[in-house]
PDB file of C-alpha atoms in Angstrom:
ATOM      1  CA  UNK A1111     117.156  61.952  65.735  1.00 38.00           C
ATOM      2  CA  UNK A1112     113.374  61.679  66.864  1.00 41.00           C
ATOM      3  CA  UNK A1113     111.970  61.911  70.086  1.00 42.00           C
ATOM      4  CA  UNK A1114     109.612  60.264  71.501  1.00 43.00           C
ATOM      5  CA  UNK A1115     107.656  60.190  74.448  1.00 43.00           C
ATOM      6  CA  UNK A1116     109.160  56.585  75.052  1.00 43.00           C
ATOM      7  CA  UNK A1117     112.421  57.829  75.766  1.00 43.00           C
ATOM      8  CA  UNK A1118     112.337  59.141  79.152  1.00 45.00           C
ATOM      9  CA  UNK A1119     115.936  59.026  80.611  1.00 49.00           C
ATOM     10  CA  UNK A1120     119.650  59.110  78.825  1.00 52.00           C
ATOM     11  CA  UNK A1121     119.773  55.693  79.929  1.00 53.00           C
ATOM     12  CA  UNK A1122     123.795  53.904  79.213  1.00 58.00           C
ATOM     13  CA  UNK A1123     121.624  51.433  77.745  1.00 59.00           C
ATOM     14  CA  UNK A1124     119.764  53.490  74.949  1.00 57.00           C
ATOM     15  CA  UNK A1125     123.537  55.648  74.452  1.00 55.00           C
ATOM     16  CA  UNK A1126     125.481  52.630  73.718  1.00 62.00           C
ATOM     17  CA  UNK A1127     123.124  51.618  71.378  1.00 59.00           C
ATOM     18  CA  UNK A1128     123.086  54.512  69.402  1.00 55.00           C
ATOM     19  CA  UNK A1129     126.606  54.434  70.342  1.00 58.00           C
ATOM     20  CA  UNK A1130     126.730  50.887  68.218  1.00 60.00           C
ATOM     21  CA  UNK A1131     125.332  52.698  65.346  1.00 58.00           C
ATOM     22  CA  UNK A1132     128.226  54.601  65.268  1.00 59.00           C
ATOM     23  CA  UNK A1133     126.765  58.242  66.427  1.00 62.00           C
ATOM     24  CA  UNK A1134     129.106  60.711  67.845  1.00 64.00           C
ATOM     25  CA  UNK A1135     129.131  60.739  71.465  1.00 68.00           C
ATOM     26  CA  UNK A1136     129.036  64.857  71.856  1.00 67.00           C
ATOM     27  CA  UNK A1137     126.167  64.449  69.360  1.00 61.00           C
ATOM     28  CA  UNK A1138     124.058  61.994  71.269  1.00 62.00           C
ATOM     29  CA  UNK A1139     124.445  64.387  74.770  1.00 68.00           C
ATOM     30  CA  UNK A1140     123.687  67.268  72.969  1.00 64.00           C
ATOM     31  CA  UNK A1141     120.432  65.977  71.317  1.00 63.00           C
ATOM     32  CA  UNK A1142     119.090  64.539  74.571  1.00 63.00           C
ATOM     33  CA  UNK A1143     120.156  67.563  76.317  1.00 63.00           C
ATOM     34  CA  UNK A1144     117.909  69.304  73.650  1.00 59.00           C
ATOM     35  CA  UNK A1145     114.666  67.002  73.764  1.00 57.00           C
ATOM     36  CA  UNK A1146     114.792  67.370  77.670  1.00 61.00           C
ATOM     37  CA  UNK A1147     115.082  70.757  77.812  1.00 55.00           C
ATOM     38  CA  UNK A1148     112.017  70.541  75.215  1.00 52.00           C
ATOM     39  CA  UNK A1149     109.535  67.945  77.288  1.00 56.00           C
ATOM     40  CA  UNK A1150     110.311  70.053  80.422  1.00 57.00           C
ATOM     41  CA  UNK A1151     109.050  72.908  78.904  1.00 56.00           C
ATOM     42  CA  UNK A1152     106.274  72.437  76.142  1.00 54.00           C
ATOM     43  CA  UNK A1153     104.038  75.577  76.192  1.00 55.00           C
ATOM     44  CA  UNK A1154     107.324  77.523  76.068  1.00 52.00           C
ATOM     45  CA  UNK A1155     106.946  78.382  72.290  1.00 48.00           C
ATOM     46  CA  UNK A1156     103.039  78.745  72.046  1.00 51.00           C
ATOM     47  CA  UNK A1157     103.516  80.933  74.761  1.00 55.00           C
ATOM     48  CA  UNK A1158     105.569  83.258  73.029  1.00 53.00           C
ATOM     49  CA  UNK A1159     103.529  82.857  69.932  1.00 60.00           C
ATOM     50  CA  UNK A1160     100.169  84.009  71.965  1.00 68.00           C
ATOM     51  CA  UNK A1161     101.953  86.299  73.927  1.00 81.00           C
ATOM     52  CA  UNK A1162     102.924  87.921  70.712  1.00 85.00           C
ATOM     53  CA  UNK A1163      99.532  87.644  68.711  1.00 85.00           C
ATOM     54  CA  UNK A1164      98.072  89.639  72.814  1.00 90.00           C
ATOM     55  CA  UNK A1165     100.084  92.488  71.707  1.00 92.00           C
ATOM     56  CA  UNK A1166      99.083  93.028  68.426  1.00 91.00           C
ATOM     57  CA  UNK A1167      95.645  92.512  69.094  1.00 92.00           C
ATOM     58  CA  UNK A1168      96.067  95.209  72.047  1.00 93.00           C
ATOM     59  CA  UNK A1169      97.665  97.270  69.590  1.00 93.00           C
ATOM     60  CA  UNK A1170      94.910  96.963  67.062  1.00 92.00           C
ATOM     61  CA  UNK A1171      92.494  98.202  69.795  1.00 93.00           C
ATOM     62  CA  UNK A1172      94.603 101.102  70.901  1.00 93.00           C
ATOM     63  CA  UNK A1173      94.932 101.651  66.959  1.00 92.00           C
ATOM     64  CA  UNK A1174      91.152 101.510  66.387  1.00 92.00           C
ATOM     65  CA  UNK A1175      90.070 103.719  69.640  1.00 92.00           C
ATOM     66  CA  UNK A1176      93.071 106.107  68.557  1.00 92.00           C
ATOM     67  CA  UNK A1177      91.335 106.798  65.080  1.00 92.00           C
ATOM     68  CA  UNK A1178      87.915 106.628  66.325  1.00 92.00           C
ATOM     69  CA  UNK A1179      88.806 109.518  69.018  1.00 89.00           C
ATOM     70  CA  UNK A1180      88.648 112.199  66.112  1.00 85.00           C
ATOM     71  CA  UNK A1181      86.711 110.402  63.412  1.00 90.00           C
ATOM     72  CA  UNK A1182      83.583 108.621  64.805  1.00 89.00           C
ATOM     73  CA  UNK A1183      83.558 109.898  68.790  1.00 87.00           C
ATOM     74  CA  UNK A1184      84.298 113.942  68.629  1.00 86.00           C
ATOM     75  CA  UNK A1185      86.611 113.889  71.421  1.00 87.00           C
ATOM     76  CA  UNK A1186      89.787 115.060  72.535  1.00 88.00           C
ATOM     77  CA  UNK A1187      91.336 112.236  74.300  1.00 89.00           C
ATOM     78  CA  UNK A1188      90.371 108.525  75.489  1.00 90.00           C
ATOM     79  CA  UNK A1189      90.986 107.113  78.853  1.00 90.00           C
ATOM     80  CA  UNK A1190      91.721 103.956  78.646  1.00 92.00           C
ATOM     81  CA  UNK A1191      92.166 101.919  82.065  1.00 92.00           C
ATOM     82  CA  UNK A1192      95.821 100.146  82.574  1.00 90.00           C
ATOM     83  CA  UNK A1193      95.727  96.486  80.665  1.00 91.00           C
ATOM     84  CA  UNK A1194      92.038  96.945  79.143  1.00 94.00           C
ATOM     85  CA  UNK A1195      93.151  96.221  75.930  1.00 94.00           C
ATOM     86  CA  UNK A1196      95.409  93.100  76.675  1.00 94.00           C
ATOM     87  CA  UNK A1197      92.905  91.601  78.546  1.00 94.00           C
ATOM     88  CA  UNK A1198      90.236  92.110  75.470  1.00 95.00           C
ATOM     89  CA  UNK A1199      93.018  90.695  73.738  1.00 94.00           C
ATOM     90  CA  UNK A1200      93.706  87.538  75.853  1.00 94.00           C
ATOM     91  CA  UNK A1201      89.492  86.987  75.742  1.00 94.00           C
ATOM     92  CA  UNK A1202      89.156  87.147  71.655  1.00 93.00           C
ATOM     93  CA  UNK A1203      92.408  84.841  71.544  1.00 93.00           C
ATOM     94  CA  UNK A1204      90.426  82.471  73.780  1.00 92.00           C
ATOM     95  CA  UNK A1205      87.261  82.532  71.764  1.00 91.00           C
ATOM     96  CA  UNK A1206      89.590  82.103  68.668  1.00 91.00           C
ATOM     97  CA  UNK A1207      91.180  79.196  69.619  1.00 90.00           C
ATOM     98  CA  UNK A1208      88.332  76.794  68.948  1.00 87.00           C
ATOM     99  CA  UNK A1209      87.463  77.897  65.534  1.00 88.00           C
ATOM    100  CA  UNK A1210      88.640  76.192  62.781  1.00 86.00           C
ATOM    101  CA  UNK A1211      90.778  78.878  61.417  1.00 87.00           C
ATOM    102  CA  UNK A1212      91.671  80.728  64.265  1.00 89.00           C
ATOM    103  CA  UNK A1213      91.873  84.303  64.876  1.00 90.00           C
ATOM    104  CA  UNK A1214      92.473  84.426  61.278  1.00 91.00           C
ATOM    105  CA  UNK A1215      88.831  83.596  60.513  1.00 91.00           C
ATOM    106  CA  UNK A1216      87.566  86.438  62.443  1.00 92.00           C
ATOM    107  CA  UNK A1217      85.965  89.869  61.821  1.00 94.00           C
ATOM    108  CA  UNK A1218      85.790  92.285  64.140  1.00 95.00           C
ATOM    109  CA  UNK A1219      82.971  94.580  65.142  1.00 96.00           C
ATOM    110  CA  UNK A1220      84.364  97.326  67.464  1.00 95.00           C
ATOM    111  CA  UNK A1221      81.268  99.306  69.254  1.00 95.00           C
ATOM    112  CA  UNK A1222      80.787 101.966  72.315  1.00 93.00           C
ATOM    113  CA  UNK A1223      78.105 101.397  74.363  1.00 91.00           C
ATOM    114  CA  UNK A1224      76.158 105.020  74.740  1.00 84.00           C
ATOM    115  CA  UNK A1225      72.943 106.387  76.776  1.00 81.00           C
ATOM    116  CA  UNK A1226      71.299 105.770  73.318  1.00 83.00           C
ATOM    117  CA  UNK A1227      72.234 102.434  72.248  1.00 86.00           C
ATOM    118  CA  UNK A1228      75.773 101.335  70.639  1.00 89.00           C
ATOM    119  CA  UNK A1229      78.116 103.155  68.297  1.00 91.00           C
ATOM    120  CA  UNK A1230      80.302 101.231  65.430  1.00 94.00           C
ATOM    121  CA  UNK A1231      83.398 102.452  65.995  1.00 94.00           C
ATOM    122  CA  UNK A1232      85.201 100.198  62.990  1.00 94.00           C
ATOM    123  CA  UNK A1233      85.080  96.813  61.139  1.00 94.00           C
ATOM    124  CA  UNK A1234      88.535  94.597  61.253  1.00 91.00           C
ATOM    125  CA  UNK A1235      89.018  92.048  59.589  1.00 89.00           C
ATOM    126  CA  UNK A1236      92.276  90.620  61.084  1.00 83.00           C
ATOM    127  CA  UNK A1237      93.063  88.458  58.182  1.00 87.00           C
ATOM    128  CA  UNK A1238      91.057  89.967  54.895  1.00 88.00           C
ATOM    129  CA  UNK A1239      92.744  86.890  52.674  1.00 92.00           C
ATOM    130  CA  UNK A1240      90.491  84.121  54.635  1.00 90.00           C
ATOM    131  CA  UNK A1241      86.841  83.761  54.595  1.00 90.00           C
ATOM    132  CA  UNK A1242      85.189  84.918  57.794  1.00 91.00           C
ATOM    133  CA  UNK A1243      83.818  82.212  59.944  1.00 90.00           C
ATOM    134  CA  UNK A1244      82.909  83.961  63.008  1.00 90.00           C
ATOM    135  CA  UNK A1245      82.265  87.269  64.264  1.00 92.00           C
ATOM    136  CA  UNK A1246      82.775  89.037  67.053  1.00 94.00           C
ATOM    137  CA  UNK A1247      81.529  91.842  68.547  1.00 94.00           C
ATOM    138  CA  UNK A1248      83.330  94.275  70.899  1.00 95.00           C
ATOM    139  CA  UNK A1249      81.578  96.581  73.383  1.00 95.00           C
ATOM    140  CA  UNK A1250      83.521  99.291  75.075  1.00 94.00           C
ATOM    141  CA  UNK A1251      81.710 100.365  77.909  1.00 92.00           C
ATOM    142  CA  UNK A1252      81.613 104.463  79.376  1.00 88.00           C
ATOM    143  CA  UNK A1253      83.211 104.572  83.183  1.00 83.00           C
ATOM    144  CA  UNK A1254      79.427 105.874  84.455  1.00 72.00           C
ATOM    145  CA  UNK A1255      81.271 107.444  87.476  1.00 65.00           C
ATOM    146  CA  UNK A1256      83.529 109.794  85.492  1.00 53.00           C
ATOM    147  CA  UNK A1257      82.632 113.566  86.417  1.00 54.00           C
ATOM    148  CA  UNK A1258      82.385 115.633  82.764  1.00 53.00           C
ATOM    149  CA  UNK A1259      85.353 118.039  82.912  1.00 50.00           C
ATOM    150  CA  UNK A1260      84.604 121.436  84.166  1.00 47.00           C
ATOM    151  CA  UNK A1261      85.871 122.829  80.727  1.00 45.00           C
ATOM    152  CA  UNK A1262      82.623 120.698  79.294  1.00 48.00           C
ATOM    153  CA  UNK A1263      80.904 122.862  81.297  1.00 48.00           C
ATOM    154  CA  UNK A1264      82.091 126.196  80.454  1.00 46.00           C
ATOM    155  CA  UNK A1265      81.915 125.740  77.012  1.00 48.00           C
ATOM    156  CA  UNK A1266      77.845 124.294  76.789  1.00 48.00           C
ATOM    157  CA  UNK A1267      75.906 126.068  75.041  1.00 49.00           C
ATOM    158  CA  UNK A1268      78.290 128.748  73.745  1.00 47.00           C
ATOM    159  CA  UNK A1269      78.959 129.464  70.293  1.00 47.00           C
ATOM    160  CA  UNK A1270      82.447 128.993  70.412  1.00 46.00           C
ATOM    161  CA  UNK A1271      82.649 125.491  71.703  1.00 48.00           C
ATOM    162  CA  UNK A1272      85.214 123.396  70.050  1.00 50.00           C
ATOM    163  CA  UNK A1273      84.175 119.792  68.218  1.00 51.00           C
ATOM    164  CA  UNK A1274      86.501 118.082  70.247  1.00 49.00           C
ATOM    165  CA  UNK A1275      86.057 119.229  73.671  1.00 53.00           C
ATOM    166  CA  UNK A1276      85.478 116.762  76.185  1.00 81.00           C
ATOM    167  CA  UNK A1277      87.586 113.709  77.423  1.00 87.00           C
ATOM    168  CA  UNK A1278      86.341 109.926  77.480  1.00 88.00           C
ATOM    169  CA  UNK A1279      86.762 107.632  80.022  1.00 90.00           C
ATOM    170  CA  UNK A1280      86.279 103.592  79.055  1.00 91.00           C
ATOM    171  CA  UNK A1281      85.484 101.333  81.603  1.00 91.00           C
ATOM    172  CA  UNK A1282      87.284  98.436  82.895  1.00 92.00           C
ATOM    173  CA  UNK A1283      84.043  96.274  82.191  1.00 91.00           C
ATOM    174  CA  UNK A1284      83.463  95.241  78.342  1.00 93.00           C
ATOM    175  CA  UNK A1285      81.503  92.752  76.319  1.00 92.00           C
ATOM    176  CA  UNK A1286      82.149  90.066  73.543  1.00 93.00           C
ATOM    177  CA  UNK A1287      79.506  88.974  71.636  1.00 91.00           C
ATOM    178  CA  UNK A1288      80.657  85.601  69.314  1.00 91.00           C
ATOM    179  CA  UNK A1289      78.699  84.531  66.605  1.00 90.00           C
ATOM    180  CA  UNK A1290      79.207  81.551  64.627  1.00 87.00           C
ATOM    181  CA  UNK A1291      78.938  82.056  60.492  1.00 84.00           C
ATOM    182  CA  UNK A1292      79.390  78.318  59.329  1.00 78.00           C
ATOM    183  CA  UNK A1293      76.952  76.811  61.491  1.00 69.00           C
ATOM    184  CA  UNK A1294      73.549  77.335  61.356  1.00 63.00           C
ATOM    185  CA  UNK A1295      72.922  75.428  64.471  1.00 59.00           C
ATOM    186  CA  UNK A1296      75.307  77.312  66.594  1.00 58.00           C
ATOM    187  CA  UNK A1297      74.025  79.966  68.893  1.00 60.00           C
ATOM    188  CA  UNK A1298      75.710  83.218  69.984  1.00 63.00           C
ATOM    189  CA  UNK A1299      77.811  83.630  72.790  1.00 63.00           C
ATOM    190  CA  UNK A1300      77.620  86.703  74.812  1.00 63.00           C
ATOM    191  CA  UNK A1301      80.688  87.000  77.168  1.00 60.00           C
ATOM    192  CA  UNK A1302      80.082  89.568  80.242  1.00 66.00           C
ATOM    193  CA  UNK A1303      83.810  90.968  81.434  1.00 62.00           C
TER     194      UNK A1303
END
C-alpha cells in the first residue's frame, strides 16, 4: 500500500473500495493506522538519526580533548562546562546539513585558543572514505576567569615540578570557522558561540 498525501481520512468510501479489491479488512485498519501515526509525526525518525549522529560527535570531542590533555596540552585534567560538547555538536550538524555530502564530507580542525595565538589540538576526518568538501575549524576557548590552582603556584619555578601539573578550564564560548573546498566563489563563515 502507498501513501499519499491525498489520503487524508479512513474515509468508508476509500475502505470499501479497497475493500472491492478484495484487501483484508484487519489489513486495511492496520496500514492506515500506520501512515497516520507516520504523517502525525514526520521528524520522528530524523530526529533520532541527528540525535544519534549529536552524540557521537560529542563523543569525538570529549575523545579528542581526552587525548590532547596528555599529548599536545601538558595538563592534568580538562574542565569541560556541562553540554559544551553537544552543543558544538548540534552547531557542526547544522553547518553540515547544507553540504552536499553531509557531515561525511567534512574535516575537522580542532584548535585551543591561547595568550599566543591557537594550538592544533588534532585533524578528524569524520568520514576518511569521502573526499573532503568543507572544512571546519573548531576553537576551544580558555574560561579567562579561572584562578590557576594554588598547587601551580607552589610548584613554579622549582625543579621538581611535574609536566602535567595544572588543570584547564574551557569556556562555554567557542568558535566555528566553515570553509568551503569545492567552490571557489564561496567565502568563509565564521560562527561566534
Amino acid at each position: 500500500m502507498v501513501a499519499t498525501s491525498t489520503l487524508k481520512t479512513k474515509s468508508s468510501e476509500c475502505i470499501s473500495e479497497l475493500v472491492d479489491r478484495r484487501y483484508d479488512r484487519a489489513y486495511i485498519d492496520k496500514e492506515l493506522d500506520f501512515w497516520d501515526h507516520c504523517l502525525a509525526e514526520p521528524q520522528r525518525h530524523a530526529d533520532v538519526a541527528e540525535d544519534r549522529s549529536c552524540q557521537q560527535l560529542a563523543k569525538m570531542f570529549e575523545d579528542c580533548l581526552s587525548r590532547a590533555k596528555k599529548t599536545t596540552l601538558h595538563c592534568s585534567s580538562v574542565l569541560v562546562p556541562e553540554k559544551l560538547t553537544r552543543r558544538i555538536a548540534r552547531e557542526v550538524l547544522r553547518l553540515a546539513a547544507c553540504e552536499p555530502c553531509g557531515l561525511r564530507g567534512c574535516v575537522l580542525y580542532v584548535d585551543l585558543e591561547l595568550d599566543k595565538g591557537c594550538k592544533r589540538l588534532e585533524r578528524i576526518a569524520y568520514d576518511a572514505t569521502v573526499v573532503p568538501t568543507f572544512e571546519l575549524t573548531l576553537v576551544f576557548k580558555q574560561d579567562g576567569a579561572a584562578w590557576p590552582s594554588l598547587r601551580d603556584f607552589l610548584f613554579m619555578g622549582t625543579c621538581f615540578a611535574p609536566t602535567l601539573r595544572h588543570v584547564l578550564k574551557l569556556s562555554p564560548g567557542f568558535r566555528l570557522v566553515k570553509k568551503k573546498l569545492y567552490s571557489s566563489s564561496a567565502g568563509t563563515v565564521v560562527e561566534e558561540c
